PDB file of C-alpha atoms in Angstrom:
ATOM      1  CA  UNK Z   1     -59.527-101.564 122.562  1.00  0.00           C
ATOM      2  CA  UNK Z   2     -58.383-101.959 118.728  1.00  0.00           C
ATOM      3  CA  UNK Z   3     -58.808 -97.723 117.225  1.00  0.00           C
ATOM      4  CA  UNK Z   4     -58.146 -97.749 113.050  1.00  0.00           C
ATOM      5  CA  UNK Z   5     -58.666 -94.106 112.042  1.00  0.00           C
ATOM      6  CA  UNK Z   6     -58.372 -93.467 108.444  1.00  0.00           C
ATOM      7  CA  UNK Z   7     -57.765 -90.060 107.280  1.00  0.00           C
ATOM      8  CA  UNK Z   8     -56.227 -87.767 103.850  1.00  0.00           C
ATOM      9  CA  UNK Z   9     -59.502 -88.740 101.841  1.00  0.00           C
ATOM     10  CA  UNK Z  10     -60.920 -86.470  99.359  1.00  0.00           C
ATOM     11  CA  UNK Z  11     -62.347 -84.956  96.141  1.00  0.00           C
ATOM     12  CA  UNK Z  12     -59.743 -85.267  93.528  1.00  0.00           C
ATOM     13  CA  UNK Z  13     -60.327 -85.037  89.571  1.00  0.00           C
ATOM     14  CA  UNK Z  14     -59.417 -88.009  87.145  1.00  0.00           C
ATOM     15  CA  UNK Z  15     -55.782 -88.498  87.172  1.00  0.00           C
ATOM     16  CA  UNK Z  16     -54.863 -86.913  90.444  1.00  0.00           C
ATOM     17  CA  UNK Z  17     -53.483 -88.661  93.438  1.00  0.00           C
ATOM     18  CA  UNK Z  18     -54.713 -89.080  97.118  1.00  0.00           C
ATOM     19  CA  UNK Z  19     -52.552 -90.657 100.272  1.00  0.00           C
ATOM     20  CA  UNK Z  20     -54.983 -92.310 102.976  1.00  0.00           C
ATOM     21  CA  UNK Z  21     -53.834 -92.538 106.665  1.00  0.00           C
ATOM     22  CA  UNK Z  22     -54.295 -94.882 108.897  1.00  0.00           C
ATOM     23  CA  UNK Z  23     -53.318 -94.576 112.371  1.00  0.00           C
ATOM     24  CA  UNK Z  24     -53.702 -98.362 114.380  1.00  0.00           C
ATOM     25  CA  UNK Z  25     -53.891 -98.139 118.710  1.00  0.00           C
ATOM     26  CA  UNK Z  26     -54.874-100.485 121.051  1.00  0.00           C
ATOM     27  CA  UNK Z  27     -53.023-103.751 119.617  1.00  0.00           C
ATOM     28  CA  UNK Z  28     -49.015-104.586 118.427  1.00  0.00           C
ATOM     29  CA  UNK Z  29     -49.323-102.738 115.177  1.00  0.00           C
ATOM     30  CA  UNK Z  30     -46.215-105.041 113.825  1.00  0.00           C
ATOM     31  CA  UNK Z  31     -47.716-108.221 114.831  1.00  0.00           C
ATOM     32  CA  UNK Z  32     -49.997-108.008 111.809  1.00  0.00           C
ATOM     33  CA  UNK Z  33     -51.155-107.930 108.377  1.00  0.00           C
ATOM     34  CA  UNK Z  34     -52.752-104.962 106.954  1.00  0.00           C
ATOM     35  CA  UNK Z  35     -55.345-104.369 104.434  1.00  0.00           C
ATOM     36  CA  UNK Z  36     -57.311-101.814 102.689  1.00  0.00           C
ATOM     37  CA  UNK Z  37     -60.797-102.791 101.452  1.00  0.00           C
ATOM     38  CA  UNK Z  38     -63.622-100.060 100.237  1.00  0.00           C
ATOM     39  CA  UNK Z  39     -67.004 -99.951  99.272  1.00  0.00           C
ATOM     40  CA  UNK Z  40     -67.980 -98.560  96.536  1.00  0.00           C
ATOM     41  CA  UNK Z  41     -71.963 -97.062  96.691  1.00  0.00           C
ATOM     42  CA  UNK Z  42     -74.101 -99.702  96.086  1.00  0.00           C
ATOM     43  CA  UNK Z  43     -71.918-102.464  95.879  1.00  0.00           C
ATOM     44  CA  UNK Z  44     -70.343-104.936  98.485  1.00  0.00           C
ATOM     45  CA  UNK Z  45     -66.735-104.664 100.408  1.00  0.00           C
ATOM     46  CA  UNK Z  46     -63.703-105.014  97.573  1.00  0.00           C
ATOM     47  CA  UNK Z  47     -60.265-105.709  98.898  1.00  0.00           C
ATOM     48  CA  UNK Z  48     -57.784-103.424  97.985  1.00  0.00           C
ATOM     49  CA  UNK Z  49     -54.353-104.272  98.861  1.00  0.00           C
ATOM     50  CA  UNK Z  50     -52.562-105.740 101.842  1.00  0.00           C
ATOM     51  CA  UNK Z  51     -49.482-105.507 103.606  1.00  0.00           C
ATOM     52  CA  UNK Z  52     -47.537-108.157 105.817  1.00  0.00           C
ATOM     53  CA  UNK Z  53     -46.433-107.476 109.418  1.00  0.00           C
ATOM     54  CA  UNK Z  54     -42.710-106.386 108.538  1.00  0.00           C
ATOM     55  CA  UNK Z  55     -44.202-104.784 105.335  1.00  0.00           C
ATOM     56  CA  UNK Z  56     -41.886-107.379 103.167  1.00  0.00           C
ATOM     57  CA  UNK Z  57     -44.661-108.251 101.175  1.00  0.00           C
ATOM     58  CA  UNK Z  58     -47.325-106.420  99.634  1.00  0.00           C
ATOM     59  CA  UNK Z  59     -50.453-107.776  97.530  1.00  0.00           C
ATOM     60  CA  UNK Z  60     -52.994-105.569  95.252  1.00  0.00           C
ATOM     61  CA  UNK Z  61     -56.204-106.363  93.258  1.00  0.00           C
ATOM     62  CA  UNK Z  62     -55.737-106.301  89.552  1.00  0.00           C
ATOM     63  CA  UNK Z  63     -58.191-103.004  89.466  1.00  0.00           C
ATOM     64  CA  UNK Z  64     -55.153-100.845  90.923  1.00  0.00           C
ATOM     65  CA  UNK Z  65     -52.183-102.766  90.521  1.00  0.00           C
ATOM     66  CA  UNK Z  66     -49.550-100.514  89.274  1.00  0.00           C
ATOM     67  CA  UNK Z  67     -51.594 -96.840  90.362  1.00  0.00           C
ATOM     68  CA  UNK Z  68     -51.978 -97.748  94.048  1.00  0.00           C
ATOM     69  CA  UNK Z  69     -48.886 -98.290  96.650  1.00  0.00           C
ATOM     70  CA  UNK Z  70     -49.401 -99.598 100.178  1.00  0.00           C
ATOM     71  CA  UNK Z  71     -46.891 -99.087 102.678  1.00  0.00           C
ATOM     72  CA  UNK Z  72     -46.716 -98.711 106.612  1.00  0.00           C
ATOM     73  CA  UNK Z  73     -44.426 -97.251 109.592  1.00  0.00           C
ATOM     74  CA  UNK Z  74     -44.195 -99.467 112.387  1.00  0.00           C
ATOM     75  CA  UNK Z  75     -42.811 -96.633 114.708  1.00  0.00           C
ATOM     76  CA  UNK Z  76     -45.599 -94.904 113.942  1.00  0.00           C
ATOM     77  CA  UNK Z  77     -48.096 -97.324 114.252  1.00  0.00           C
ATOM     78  CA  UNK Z  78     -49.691 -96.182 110.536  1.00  0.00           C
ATOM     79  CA  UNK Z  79     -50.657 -97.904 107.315  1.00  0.00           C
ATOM     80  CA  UNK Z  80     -50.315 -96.152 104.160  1.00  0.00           C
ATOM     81  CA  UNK Z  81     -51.993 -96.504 100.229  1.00  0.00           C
ATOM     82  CA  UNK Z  82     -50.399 -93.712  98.149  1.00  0.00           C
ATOM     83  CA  UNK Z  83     -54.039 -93.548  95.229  1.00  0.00           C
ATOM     84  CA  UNK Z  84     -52.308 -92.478  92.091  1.00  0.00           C
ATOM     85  CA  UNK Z  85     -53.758 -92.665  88.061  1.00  0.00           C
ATOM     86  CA  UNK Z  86     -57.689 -92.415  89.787  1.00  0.00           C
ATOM     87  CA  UNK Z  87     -59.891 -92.849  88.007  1.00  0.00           C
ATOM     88  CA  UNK Z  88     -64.173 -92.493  88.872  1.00  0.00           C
ATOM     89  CA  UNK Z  89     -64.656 -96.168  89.581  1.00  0.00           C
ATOM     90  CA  UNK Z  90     -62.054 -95.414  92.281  1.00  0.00           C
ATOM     91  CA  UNK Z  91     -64.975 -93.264  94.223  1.00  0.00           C
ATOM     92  CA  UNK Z  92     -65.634 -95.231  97.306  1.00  0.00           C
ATOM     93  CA  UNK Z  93     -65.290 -95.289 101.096  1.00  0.00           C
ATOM     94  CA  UNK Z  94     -61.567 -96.259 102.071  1.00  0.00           C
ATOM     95  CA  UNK Z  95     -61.165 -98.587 105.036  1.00  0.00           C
ATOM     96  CA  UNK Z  96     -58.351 -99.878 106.934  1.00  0.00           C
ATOM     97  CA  UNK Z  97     -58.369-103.294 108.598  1.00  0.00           C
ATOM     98  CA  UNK Z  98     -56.270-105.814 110.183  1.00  0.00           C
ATOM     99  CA  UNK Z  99     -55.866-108.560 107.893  1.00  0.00           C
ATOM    100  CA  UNK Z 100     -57.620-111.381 109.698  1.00  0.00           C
ATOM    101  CA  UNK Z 101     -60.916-113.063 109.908  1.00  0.00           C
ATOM    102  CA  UNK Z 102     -62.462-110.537 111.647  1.00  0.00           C
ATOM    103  CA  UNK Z 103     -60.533-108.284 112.018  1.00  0.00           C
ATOM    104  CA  UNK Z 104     -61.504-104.732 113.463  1.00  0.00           C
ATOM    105  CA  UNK Z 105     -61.854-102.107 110.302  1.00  0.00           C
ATOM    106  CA  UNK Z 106     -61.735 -97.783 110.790  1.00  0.00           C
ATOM    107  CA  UNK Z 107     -64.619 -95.532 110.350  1.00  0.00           C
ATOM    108  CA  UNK Z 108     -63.255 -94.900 106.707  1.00  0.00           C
ATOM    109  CA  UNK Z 109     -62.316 -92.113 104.752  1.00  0.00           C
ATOM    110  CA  UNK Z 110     -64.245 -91.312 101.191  1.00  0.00           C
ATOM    111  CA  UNK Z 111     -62.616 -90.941  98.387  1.00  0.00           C
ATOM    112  CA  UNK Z 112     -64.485 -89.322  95.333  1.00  0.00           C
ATOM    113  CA  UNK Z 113     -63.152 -89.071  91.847  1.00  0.00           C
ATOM    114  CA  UNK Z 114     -64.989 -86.669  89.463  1.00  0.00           C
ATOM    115  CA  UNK Z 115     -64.256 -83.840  86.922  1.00  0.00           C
TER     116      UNK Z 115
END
C-alpha cells in the first residue's frame, strides 16, 4: 500500500521559511517523479513543483520560482520543498504526490502565513 506523510508545516510570519517532509512507503521511492501541489482555501489543487526520479531535474510554478527549493533523499525514501520569502498567498494545505496520473497524494500538512 502507497503511505505519503507530509510533515514540518506551520504558522510562520511573512518572510520566514518552512521545510515540508515527506516520507514515501509502500512503492520504489526512486522509480518516480515527485510533486508538491496545495490547495489553497477555496480554490482548486495548484501544482507546486516537481522533482524527477534521480532528482536531476526539478520544475516550479512561476508563483515560487526562486523562494521555494524541492529536493529528495532516495535512501531515505523522503521528498523535500525548503518554503522560503512566504508570503500570505502561500497559506494553503501542502501535499505530496507521485507525479503521475493518479497518483496517490499524503494527508497534507498546512501551511499558514500571517503577521
Amino acid at each position: 500500500e502507497v503511505q505519503l506523510v507530509e510533515s514540518g508545516g506551520g504558522l510562520v510570519q511573512p518572510g520566514g521559511s518552512l521545510r515540508l517532509s515527506c516520507v514515501a512507503s509502500g512503492f520504489t521511492f526512486s522509480n518516480y517523479g515527485m510533486s508538491w501541489v496545495r490547495q489553497a482555501p477555496g480554490k482548486g489543487l495548484e501544482w507546486v513543483s516537481g522533482i524527477t526520479g534521480g532528482g536531476d531535474s526539478t520544475g516550479y510554478a512561476d508563483s515560487v520560482k526562486g523562494r521555494f527549493t524541492i529536493s529528495r533523499d532516495n535512501a531515505k525514501n523522503t521528498l523535500y520543498l525548503q518554503l522560503n520569502s512566504l508570503k500570505t498567498e502561500d497559506t494553503a494545505m501542502y501535499y505530496c504526490k507521485q507525479a503521475i496520473v493518479g497518483g496517490s497524494r499524503g494527508q497534507g500538512t498546512q501551511v499558514t502565513v500571517s503577521s
